[in-house]
XYZ file of C-alpha atoms in Angstrom:
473
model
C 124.405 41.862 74.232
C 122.273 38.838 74.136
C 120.405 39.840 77.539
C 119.708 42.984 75.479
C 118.487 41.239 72.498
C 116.367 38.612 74.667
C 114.382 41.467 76.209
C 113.980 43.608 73.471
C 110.592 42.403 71.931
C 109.039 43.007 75.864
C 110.422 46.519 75.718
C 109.070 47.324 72.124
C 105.982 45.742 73.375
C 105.593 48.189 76.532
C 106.701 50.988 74.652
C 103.638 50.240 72.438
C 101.035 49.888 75.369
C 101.881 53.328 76.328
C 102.080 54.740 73.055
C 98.602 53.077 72.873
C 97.112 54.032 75.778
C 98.457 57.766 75.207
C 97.077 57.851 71.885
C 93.378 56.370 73.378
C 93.791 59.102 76.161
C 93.830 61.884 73.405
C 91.345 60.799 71.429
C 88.543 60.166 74.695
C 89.791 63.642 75.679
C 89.135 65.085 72.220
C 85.383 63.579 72.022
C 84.385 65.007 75.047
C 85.921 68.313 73.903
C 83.533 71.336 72.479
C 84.259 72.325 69.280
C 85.772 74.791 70.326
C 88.767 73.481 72.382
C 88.733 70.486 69.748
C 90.342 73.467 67.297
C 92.288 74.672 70.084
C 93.941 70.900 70.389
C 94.459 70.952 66.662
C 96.297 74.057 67.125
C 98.325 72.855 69.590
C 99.813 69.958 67.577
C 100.655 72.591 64.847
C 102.607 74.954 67.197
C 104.480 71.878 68.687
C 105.898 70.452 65.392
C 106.304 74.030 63.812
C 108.342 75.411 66.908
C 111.749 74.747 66.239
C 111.520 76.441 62.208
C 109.129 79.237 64.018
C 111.777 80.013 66.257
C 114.409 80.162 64.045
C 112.904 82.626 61.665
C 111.222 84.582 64.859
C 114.445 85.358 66.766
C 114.331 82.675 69.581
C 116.855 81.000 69.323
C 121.018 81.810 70.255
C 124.078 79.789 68.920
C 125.988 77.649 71.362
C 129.461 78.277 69.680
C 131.153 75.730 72.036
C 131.135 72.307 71.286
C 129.605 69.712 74.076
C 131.551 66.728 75.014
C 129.868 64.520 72.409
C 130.627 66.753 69.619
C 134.150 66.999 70.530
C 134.439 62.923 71.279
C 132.776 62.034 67.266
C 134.262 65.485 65.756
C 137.005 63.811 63.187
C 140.419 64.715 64.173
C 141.766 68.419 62.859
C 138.464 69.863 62.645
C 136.234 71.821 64.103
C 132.843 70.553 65.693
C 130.270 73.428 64.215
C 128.103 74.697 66.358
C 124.581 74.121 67.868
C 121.620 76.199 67.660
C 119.815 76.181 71.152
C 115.946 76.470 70.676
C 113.753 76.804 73.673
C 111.197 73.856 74.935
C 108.108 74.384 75.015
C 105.000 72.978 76.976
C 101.666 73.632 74.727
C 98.057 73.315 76.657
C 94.414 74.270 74.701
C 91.342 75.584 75.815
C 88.190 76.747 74.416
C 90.026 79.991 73.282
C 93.664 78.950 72.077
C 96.665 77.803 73.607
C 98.919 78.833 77.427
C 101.936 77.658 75.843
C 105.257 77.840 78.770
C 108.417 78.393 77.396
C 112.383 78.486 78.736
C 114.615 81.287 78.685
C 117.959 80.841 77.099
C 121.393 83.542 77.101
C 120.377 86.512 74.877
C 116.269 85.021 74.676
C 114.060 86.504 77.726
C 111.050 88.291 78.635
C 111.544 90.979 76.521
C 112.319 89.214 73.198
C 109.561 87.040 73.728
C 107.083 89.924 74.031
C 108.945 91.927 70.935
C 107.723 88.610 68.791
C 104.247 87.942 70.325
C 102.807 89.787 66.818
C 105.079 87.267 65.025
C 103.474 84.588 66.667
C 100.025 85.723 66.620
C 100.398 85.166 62.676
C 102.290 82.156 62.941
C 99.255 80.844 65.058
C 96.470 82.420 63.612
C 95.660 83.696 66.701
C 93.771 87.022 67.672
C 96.040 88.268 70.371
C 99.406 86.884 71.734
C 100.424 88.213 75.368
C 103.856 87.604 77.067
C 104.314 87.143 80.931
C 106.888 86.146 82.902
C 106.180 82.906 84.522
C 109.121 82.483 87.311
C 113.014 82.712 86.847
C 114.132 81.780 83.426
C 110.323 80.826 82.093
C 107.911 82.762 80.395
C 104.139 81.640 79.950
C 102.814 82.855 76.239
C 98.772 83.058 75.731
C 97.548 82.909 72.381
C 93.622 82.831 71.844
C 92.215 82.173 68.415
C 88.555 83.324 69.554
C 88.217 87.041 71.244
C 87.073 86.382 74.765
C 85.812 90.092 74.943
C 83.107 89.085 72.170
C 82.154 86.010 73.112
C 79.696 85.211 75.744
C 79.944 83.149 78.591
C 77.212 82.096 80.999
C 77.588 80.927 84.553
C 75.629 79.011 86.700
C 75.925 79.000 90.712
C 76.826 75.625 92.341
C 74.716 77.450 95.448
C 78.158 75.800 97.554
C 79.795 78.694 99.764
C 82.792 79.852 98.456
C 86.555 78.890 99.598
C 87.610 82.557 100.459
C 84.181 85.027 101.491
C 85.576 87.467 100.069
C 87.377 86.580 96.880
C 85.157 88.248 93.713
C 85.547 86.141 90.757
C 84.532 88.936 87.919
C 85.382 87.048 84.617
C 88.179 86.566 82.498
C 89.964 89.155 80.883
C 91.152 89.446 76.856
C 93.751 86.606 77.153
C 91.081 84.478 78.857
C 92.568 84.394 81.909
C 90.269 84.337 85.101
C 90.044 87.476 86.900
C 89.541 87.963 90.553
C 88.760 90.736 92.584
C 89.785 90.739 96.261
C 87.229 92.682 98.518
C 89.024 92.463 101.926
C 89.722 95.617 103.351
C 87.758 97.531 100.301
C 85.060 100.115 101.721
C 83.340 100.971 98.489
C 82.573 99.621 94.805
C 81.666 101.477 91.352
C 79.634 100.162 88.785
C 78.787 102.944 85.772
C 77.597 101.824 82.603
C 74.537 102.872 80.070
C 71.387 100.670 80.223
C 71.915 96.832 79.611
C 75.783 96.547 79.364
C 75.637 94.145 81.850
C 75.900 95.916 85.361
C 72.948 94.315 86.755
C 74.756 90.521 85.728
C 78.273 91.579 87.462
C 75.878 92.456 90.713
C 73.955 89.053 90.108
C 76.764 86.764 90.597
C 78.553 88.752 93.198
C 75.605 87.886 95.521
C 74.787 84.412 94.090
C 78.598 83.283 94.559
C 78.393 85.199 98.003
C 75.072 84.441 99.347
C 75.888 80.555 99.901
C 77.724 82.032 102.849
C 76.128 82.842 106.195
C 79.560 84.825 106.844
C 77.749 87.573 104.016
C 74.739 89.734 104.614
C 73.031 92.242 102.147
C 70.996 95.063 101.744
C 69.388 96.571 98.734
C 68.212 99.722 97.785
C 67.096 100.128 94.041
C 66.065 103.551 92.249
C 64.294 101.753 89.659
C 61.530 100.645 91.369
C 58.993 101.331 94.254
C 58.645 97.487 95.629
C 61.352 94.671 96.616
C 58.756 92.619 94.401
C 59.731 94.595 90.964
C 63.034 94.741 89.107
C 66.180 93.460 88.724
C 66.356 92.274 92.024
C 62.712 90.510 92.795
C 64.443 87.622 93.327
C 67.615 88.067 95.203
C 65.377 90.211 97.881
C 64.606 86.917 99.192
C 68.561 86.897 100.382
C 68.500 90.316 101.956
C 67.691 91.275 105.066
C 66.400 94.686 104.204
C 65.578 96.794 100.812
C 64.306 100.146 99.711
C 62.894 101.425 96.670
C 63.111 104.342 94.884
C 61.064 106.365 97.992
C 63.944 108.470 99.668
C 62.314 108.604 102.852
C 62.353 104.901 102.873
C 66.457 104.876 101.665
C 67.032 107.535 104.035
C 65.899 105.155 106.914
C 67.659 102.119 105.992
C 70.686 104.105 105.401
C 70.882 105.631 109.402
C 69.910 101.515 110.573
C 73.140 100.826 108.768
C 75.075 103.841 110.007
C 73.514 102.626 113.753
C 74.941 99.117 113.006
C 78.363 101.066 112.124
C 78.486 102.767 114.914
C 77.954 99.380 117.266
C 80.633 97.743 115.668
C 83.099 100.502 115.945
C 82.410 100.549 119.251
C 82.729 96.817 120.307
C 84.964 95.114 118.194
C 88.150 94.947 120.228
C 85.566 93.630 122.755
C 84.139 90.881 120.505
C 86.735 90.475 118.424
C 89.700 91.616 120.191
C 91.367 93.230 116.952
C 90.905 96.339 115.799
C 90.301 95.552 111.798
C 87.600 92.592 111.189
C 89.921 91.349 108.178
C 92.323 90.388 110.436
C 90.175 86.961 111.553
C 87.875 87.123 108.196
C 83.778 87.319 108.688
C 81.812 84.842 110.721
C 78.235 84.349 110.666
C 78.185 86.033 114.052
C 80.250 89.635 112.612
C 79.252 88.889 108.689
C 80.525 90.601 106.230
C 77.861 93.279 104.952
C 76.724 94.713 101.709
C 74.883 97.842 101.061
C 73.774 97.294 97.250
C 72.762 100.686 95.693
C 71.556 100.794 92.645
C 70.570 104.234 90.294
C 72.444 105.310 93.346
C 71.762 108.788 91.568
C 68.407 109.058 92.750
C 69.076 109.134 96.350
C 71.879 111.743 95.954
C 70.843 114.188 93.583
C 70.400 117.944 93.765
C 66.714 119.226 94.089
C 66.344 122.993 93.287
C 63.595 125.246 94.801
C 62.108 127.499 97.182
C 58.616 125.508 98.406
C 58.790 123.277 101.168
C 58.168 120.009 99.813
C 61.525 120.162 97.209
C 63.439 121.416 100.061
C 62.192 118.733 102.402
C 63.796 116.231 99.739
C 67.328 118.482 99.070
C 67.744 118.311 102.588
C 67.001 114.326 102.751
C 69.591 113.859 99.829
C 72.584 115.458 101.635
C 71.728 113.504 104.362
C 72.117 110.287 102.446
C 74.988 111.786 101.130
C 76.490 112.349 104.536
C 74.896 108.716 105.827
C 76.932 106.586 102.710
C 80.053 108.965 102.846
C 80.327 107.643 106.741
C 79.792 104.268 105.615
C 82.356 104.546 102.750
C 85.012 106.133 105.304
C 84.418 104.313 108.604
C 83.133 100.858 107.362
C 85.865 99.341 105.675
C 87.714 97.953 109.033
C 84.125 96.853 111.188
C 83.294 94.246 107.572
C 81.005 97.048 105.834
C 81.127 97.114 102.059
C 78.744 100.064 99.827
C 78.156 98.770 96.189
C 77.327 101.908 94.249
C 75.728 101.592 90.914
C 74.762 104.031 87.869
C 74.780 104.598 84.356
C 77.270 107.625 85.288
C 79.734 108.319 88.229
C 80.376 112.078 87.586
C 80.173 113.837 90.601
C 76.303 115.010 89.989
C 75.292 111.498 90.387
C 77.676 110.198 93.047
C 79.467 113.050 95.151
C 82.881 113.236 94.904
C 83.679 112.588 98.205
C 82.043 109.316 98.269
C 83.316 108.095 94.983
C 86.695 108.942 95.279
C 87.183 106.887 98.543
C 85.918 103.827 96.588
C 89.244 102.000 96.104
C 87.663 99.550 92.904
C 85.849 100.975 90.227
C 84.705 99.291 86.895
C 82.953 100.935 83.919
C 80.800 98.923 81.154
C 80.072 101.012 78.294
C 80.315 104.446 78.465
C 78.758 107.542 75.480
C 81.213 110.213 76.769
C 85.131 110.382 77.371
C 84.044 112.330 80.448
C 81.916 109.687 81.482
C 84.485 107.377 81.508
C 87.340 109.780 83.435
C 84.626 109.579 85.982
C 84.490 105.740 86.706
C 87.950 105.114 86.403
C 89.974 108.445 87.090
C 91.969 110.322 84.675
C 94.693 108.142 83.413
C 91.945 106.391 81.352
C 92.910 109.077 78.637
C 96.303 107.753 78.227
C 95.190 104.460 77.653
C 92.503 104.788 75.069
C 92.080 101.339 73.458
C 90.633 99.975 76.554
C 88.552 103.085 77.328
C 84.457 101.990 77.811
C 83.729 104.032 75.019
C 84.853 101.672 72.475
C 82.563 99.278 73.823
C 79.587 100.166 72.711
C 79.005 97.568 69.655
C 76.334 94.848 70.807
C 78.918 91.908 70.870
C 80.963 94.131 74.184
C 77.675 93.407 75.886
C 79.151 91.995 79.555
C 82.344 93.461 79.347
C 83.610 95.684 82.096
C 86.953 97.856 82.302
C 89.060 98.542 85.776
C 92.147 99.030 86.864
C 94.103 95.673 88.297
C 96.633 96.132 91.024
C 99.865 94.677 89.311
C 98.627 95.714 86.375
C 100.113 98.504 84.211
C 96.984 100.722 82.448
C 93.488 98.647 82.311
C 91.869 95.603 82.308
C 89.054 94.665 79.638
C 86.827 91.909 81.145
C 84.392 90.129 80.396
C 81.365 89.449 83.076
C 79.259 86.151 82.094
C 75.461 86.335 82.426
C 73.320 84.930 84.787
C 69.851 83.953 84.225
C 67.431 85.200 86.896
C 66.177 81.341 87.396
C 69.487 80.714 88.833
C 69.535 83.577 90.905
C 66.218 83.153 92.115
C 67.295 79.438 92.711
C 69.729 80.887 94.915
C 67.941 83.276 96.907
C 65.401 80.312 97.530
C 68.303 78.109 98.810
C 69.816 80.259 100.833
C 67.109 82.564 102.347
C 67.354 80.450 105.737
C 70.889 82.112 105.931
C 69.441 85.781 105.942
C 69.541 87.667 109.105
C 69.661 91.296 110.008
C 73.877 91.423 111.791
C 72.370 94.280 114.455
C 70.676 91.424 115.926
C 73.815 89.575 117.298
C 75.334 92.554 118.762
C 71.742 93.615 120.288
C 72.094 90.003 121.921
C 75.416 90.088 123.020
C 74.889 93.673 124.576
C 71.576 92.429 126.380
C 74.015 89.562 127.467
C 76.154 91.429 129.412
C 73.810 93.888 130.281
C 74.389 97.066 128.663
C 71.909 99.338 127.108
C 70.758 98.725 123.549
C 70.757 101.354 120.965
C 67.669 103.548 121.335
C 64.448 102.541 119.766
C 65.604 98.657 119.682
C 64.849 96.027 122.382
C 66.242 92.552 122.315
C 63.778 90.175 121.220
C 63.204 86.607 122.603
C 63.498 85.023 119.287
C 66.820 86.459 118.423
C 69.523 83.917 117.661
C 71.707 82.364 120.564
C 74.936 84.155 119.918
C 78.606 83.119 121.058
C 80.785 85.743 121.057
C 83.685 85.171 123.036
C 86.734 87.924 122.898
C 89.441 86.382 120.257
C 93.503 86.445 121.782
């Protein structure tokens, strides 16, 4: 007892350093906060302290009717120890939009009663949502955001640093604020519909800033909006392609076959370059990048022309052979690392043909006029869910925010795309315009290597890279 007494002022004493150096830990962390997450830690401390009464009058908590040990050592003799009511602990984080708080399971308090009193705790939190998902066995992870990620806008700037995974699209976050990623291994074709300026040229901007860091990507553009790689939305990212096309169909209709050629080549040697039969299964290299065929308007290279002179026949027959040159892209390019990015204000099947939009496995829709507009980009069940259809998004403040359909996912995702400013994507293209090269050109080398014919009306060049392609085991 007196040991215990003789150290007890140095125990007290630590206890208080920590207590100190917690409290100045919190308070740094809460000046460098925004204002925004400095609310969200404010919130925090309220939904700590107010758990255990919150719980209580929401349902979450289950009475332990037999005593523990304790109870039944101090309980005085011929009575009863009463029983104990078992609340769940809690772990409570902020961010800029509200609070991830993690929470146990107990007997009788699971998944499902946790999501039947999410609206109780939205209240209880003043928060605009509350979602419920399971979070490993016996846990539960509970988002509640204050502010409406859907309306507010974000902004992000490239770090111009390749990315960890080539092929991992980061899209956004989604209405609980949680960061949504796209995986595009193994995916033949994208769809991007929205009207004018709901933000499909800003998902397309990052995709190829994040991406273009990479010399294991390479990209090719072809825009119905203009006439000239130097006009439009993508002036500046041309810089990081190694071909584009305007709106002239005979010039589309030419880049599309060189792509088709490349197709072609790399259906025919990868097992000997490669030594697999799908690309994905060793990933892109700068020698067997990963390719992207960016079409945007892709309506005007695939629509219908009507009429008996020669000139509108001349073009009618040049559309449905673009048609036929993307659909073999779509179909055959998924497993040689060949990836079609097709982009208009409408998917219906007079703007993209059917049988090129229904192979693409990903599809997202901004904002959309029409119901039928919408059944288009993201198929039919988009009726059955219709508080995420596109076509309640078209109030200013949705502006950036994108709807598709998440494997794992029951019904849709609402997301919302942050905006890039074109100086940061032309600082991008600058930066990494060293790391564009046309991918025909390594497989023209290698095949002049081992002397075998090139494909007609190309001729190996002197100043084409050194390549090193050895056969993978």
């Amino acid at each position: 007892m007196g040991t215990v007494t003789e150290h007890a002022p140095d125990v007290v004493l630590v206890a208080a350093l920590l207590l100190g150096a917690w409290l100045l830990l919190t308070a740094v962390r809460y000046v460098r906060a925004d204002p925004s997450t400095r609310v969200s830690m404010r919130q925090a401390v309220r939904v700590r302290w107010g758990w255990v009464r919150l719980a209580r009058m929401a349902g979450l908590t289950v009475t332990d009717k037999t005593p523990g040990l304790l109870a039944q050592i101090t309980a005085q003799k011929g009575t009863a120890p009463p029983p104990r009511v078992l609340t769940p602990k809690i772990k409570v984080k902020p961010d800029q939009f509200g609070v991830v708080v993690r929470a146990t399971c107990l007997p009788k308090v699971g998944l499902e009663e946790y999501q039947k009193a999410a609206r109780f705790l939205a209240d209880a939190w003043r928060c605009t949502r509350v979602s419920v998902l399971p979070d490993g066995p016996g846990k539960v992870v509970i988002r509640g955001v204050r502010l409406d990620p859907l309306t507010t806008s974000t902004e992000h700037r490239p770090t111009g640093r390749p990315l960890a995974e080539v092929a991992r699209w980061d899209l956004g976050v989604d209405e609980y604020a949680a960061p949504v990623f796209v995986s595009l291994a193994n995916v033949p074709g994208v769809t991007v519909a929205g009207t004018p300026g709901a933000g499909k040229t800003s998902v397309v901007n990052r995709l190829v800033c994040d991406f273009a860091p990479s010399a294991a990507v390479q990209f090719a553009g072809v825009d119905g909006k203009v006439s000239w790689a130097s006009e439009g939305d993508y002036a500046d990212l041309a810089k990081r392609m190694f071909a584009f096309s305007g709106d002239d169909l005979d010039e589309a209709n030419a880049l599309f076959k060189r792509l088709v050629e490349l197709r072609k080549l790399r259906s025919s040697t990868i097992r000997e370059v490669l030594g697999v039969k799908n690309m994905w299964h060793v990933g892109p290299s700068p020698h067997w990048p990963l390719t992207i065929l960016i079409i945007d308007e892709a309506h005007t290279f695939f629509r219908e022309y009507k009429g008996n002179d020669a000139e509108t026949k001349r073009l009618a027959a040049l559309t449905a052979e673009n048609a036929r040159l993307v659909e073999d892209l779509v179909k055959k390019g998924r497993s040689v690392g060949m990836l079609v990015l097709l982009i208009s204000q409408k998917t219906t099947g007079d703007a993209i043909p059917t049988f090129i939009r229904d192979v693409c496995p990903v599809g997202l829709s901004f904002a959309q006029k029409t119901a039928e507009a919408a059944v288009a980009a993201l198929g039919d069940d988009i009726r059955n869910w219709p508080d995420a259809s596109p076509v309640t998004l078209q109030d200013p403040a949705y502006v950036g925010v994108t709807v598709m359909a998440m494997q794992g996912r029951p019904g849709f995702t609402r997301i919302r795309t942050p905006y890039v400013a074109d100086a940061d994507a032309a600082r991008i293209a600058e930066a990494t315009a060293h790391l564009t090269i046309d991918p025909s050109l390594y497989l023209d080398a290698y095949l002049a290597s081992t002397g075998r014919a090139l494909p007609a009306g190309r001729e190996a060049e002197p100043a084409d890279p050194p390549v090193h392609l050895a056969k993978r085991p």
